[in-house]
JSON list of C-alpha atoms in Angstrom, two decimals:
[
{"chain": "A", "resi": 1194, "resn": "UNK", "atom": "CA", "xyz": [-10.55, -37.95, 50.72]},
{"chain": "A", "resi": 1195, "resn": "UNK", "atom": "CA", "xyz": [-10.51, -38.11, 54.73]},
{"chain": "A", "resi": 1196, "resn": "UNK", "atom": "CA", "xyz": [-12.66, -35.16, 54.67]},
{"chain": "A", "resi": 1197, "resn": "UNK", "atom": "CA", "xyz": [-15.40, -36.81, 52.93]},
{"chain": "A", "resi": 1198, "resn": "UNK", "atom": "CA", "xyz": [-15.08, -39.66, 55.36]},
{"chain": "A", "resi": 1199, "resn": "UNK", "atom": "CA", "xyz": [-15.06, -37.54, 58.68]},
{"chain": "A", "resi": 1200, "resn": "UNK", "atom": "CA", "xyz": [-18.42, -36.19, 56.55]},
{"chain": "A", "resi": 1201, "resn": "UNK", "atom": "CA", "xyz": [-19.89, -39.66, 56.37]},
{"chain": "A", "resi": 1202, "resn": "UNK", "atom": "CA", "xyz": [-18.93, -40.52, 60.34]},
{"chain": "A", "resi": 1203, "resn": "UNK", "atom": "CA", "xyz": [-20.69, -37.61, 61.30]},
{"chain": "A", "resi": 1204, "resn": "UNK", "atom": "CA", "xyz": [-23.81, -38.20, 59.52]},
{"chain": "A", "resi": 1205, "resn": "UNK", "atom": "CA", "xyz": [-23.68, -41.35, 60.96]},
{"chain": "A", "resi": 1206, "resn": "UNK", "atom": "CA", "xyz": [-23.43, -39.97, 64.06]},
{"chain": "A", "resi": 1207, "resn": "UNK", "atom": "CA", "xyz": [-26.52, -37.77, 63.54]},
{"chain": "A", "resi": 1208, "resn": "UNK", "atom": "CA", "xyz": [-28.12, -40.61, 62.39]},
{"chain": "A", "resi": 1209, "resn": "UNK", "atom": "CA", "xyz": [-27.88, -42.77, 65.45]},
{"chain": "A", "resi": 1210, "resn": "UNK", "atom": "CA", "xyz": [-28.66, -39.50, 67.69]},
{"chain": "A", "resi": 1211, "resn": "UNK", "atom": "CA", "xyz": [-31.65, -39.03, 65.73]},
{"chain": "A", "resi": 1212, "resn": "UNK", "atom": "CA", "xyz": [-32.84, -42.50, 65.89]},
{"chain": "A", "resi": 1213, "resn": "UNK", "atom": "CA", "xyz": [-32.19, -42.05, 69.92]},
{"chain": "A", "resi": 1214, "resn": "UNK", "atom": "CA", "xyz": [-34.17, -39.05, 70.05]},
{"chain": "A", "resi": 1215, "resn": "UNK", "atom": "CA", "xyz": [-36.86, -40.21, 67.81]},
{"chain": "A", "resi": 1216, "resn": "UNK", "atom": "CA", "xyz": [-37.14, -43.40, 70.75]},
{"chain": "A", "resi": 1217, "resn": "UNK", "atom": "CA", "xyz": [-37.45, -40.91, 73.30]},
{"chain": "A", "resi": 1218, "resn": "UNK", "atom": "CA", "xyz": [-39.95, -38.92, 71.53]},
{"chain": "A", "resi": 1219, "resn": "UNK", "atom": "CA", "xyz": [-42.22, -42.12, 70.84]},
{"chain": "A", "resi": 1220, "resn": "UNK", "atom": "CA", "xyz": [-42.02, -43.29, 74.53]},
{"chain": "A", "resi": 1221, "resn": "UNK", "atom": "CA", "xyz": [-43.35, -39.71, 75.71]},
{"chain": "A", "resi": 1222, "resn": "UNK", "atom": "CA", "xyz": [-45.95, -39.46, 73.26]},
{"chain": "A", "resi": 1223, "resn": "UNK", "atom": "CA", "xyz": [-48.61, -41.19, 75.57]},
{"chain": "A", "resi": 1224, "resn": "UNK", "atom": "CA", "xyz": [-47.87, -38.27, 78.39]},
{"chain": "A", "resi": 1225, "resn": "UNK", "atom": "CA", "xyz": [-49.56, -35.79, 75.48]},
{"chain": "A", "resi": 1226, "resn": "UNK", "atom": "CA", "xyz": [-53.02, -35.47, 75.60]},
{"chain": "A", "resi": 1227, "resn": "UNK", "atom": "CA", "xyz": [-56.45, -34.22, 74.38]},
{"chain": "A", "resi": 1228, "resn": "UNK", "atom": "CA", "xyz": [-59.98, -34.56, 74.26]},
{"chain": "A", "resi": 1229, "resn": "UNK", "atom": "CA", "xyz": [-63.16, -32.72, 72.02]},
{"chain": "A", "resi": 1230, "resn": "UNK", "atom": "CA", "xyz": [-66.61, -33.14, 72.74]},
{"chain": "A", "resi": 1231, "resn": "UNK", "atom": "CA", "xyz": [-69.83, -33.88, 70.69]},
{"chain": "A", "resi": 1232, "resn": "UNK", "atom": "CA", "xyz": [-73.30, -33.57, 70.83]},
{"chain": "A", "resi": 1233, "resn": "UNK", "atom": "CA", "xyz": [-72.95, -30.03, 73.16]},
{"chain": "A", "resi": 1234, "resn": "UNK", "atom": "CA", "xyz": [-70.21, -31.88, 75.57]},
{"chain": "A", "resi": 1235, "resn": "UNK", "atom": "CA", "xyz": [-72.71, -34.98, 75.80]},
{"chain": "A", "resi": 1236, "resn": "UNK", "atom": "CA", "xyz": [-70.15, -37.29, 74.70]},
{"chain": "A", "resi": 1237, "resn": "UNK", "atom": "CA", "xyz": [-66.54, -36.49, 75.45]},
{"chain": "A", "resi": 1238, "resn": "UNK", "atom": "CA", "xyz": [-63.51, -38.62, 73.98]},
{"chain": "A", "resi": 1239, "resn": "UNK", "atom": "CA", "xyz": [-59.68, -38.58, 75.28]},
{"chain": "A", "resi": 1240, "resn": "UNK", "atom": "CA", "xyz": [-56.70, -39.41, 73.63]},
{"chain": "A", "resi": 1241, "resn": "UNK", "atom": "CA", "xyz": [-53.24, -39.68, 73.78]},
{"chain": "A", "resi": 1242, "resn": "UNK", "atom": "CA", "xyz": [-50.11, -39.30, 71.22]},
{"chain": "A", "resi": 1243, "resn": "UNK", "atom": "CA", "xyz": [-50.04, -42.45, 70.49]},
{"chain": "A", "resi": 1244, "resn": "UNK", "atom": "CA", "xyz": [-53.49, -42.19, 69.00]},
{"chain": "A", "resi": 1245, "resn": "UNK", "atom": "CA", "xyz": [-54.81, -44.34, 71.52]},
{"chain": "A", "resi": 1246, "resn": "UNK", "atom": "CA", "xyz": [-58.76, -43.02, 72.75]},
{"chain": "A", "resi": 1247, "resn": "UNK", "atom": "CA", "xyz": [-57.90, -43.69, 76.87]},
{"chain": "A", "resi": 1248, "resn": "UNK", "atom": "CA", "xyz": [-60.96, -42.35, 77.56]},
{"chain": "A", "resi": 1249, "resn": "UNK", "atom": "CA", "xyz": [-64.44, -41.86, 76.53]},
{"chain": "A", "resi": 1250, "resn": "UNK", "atom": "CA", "xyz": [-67.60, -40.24, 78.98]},
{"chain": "A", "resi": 1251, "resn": "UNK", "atom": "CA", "xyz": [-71.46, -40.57, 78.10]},
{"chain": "A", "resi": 1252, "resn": "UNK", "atom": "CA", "xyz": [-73.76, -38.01, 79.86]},
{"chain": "A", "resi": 1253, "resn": "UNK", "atom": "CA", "xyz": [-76.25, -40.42, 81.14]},
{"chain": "A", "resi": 1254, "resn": "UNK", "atom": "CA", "xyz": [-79.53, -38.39, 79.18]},
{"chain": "A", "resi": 1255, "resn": "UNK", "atom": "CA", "xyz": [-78.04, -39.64, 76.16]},
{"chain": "A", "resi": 1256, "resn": "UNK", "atom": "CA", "xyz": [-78.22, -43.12, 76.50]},
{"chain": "A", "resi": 1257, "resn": "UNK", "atom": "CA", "xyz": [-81.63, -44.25, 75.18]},
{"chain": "A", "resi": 1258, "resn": "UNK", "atom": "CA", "xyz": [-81.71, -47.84, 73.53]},
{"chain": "A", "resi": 1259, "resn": "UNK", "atom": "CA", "xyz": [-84.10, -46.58, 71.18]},
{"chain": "A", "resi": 1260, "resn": "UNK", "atom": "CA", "xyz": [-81.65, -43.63, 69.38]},
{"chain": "A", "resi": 1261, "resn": "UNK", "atom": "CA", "xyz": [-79.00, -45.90, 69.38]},
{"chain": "A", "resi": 1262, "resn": "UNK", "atom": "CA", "xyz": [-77.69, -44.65, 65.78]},
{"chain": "A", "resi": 1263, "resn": "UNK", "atom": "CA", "xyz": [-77.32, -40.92, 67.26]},
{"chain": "A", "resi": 1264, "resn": "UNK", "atom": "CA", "xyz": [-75.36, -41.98, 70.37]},
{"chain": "A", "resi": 1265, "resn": "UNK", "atom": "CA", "xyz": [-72.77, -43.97, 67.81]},
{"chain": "A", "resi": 1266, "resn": "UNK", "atom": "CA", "xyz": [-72.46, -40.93, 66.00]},
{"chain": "A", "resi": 1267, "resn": "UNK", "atom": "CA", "xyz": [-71.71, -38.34, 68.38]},
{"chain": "A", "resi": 1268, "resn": "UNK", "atom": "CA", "xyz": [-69.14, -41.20, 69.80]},
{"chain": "A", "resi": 1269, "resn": "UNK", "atom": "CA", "xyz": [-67.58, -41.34, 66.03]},
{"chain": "A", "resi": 1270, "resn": "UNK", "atom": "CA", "xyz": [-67.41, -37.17, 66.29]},
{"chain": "A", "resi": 1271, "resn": "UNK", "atom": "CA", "xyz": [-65.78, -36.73, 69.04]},
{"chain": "A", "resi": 1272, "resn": "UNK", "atom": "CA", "xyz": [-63.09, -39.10, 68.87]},
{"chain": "A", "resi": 1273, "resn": "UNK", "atom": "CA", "xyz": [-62.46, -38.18, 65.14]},
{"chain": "A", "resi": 1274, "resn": "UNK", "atom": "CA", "xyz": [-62.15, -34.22, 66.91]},
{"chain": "A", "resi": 1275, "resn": "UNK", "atom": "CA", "xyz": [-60.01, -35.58, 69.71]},
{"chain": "A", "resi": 1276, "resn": "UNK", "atom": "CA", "xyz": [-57.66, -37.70, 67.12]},
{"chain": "A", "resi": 1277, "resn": "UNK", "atom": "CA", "xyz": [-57.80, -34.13, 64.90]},
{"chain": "A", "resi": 1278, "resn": "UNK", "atom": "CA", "xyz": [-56.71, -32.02, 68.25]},
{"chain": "A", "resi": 1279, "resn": "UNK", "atom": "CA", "xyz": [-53.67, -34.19, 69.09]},
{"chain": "A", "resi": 1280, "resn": "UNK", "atom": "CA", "xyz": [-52.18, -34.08, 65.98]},
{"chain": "A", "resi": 1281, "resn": "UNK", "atom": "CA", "xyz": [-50.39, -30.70, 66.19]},
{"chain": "A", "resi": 1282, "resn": "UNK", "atom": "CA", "xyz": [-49.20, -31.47, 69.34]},
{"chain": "A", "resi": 1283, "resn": "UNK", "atom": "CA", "xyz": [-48.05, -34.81, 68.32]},
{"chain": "A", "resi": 1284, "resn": "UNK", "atom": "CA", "xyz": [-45.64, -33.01, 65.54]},
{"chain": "A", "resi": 1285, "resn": "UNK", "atom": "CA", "xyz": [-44.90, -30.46, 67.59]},
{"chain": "A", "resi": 1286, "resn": "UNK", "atom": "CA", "xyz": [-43.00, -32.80, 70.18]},
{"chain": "A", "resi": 1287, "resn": "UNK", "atom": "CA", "xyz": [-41.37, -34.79, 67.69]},
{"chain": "A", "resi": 1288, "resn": "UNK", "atom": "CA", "xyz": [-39.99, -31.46, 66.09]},
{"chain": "A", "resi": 1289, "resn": "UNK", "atom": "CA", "xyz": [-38.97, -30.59, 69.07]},
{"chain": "A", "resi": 1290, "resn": "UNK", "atom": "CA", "xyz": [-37.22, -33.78, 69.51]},
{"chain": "A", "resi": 1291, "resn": "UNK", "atom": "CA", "xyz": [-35.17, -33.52, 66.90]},
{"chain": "A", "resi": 1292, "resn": "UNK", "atom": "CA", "xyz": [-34.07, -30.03, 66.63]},
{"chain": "A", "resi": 1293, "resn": "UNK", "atom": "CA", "xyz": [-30.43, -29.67, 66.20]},
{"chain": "A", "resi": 1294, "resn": "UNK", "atom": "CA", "xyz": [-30.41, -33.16, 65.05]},
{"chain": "A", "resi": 1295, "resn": "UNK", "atom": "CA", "xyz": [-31.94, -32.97, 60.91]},
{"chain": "A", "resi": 1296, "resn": "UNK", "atom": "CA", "xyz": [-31.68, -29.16, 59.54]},
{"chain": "A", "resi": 1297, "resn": "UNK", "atom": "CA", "xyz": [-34.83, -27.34, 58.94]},
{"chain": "A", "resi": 1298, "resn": "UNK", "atom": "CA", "xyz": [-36.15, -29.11, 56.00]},
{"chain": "A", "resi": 1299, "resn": "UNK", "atom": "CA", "xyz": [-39.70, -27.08, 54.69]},
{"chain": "A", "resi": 1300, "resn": "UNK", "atom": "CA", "xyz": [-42.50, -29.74, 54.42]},
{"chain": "A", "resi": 1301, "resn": "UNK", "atom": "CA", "xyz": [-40.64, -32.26, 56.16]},
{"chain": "A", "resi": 1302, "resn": "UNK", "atom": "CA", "xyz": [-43.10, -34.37, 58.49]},
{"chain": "A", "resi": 1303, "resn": "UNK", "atom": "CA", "xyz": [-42.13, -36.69, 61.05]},
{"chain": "A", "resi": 1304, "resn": "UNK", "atom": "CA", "xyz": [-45.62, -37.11, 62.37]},
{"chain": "A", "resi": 1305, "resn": "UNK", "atom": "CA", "xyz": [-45.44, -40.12, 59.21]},
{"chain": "A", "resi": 1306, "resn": "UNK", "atom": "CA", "xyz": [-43.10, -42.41, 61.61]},
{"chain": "A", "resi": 1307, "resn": "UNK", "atom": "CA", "xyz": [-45.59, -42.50, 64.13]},
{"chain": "A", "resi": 1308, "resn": "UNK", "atom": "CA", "xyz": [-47.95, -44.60, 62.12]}
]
């Protein structure tokens, strides 16, 4: 009977470390970042892991009020490759954070929290 309690107050535990971790993992996420480029590196987009763009550069030749749809679209690219680049990375720290913390679990995505 007491050892399925010490079993419950050590989940809990885990629980509460986890949820720590998990904090810590979220607050370092904007420290990871990546960027892709469109258009032949005309338009290059940065983000972080906190799928925020933070940054966003326009070679000047491409700006031309008259092909106005094109310049939107190579914008919509390469953030879309940036946001697509960081991902990995993004599950990749928050696997790291919680290693020793949940057992290896196949399939098991934490990237989902971030949302």
């Amino acid at each position: 009977m007491f050892g399925n309690m010490a079993d419950m107050m050590g989940l809990m535990g885990k629980m509460k470390d986890l949820q720590s971790r998990m904090k810590d993992a979220q607050d370092q996420l904007s420290s990871i970042v990546d960027s892709a480029e469109s258009g032949g590196g005309m338009v290059r987009a940065t983000v972080n892991g906190q799928k925020t763009l933070i940054g966003l550069e326009i070679d000047k030749d491409l700006v031309n009020p008259d092909d106005k749809e094109m310049l939107q679209d190579l914008i919509v690219a390469a953030v879309n490759k940036a946001f697509e680049k960081i991902e990995p990375k993004i599950k990749e720290h928050l696997q790291k954070a919680t290693d020793g913390v949940l057992p290896n679990i196949p399939g098991l995505d934490l990237g989902g929290l971030m949302k």
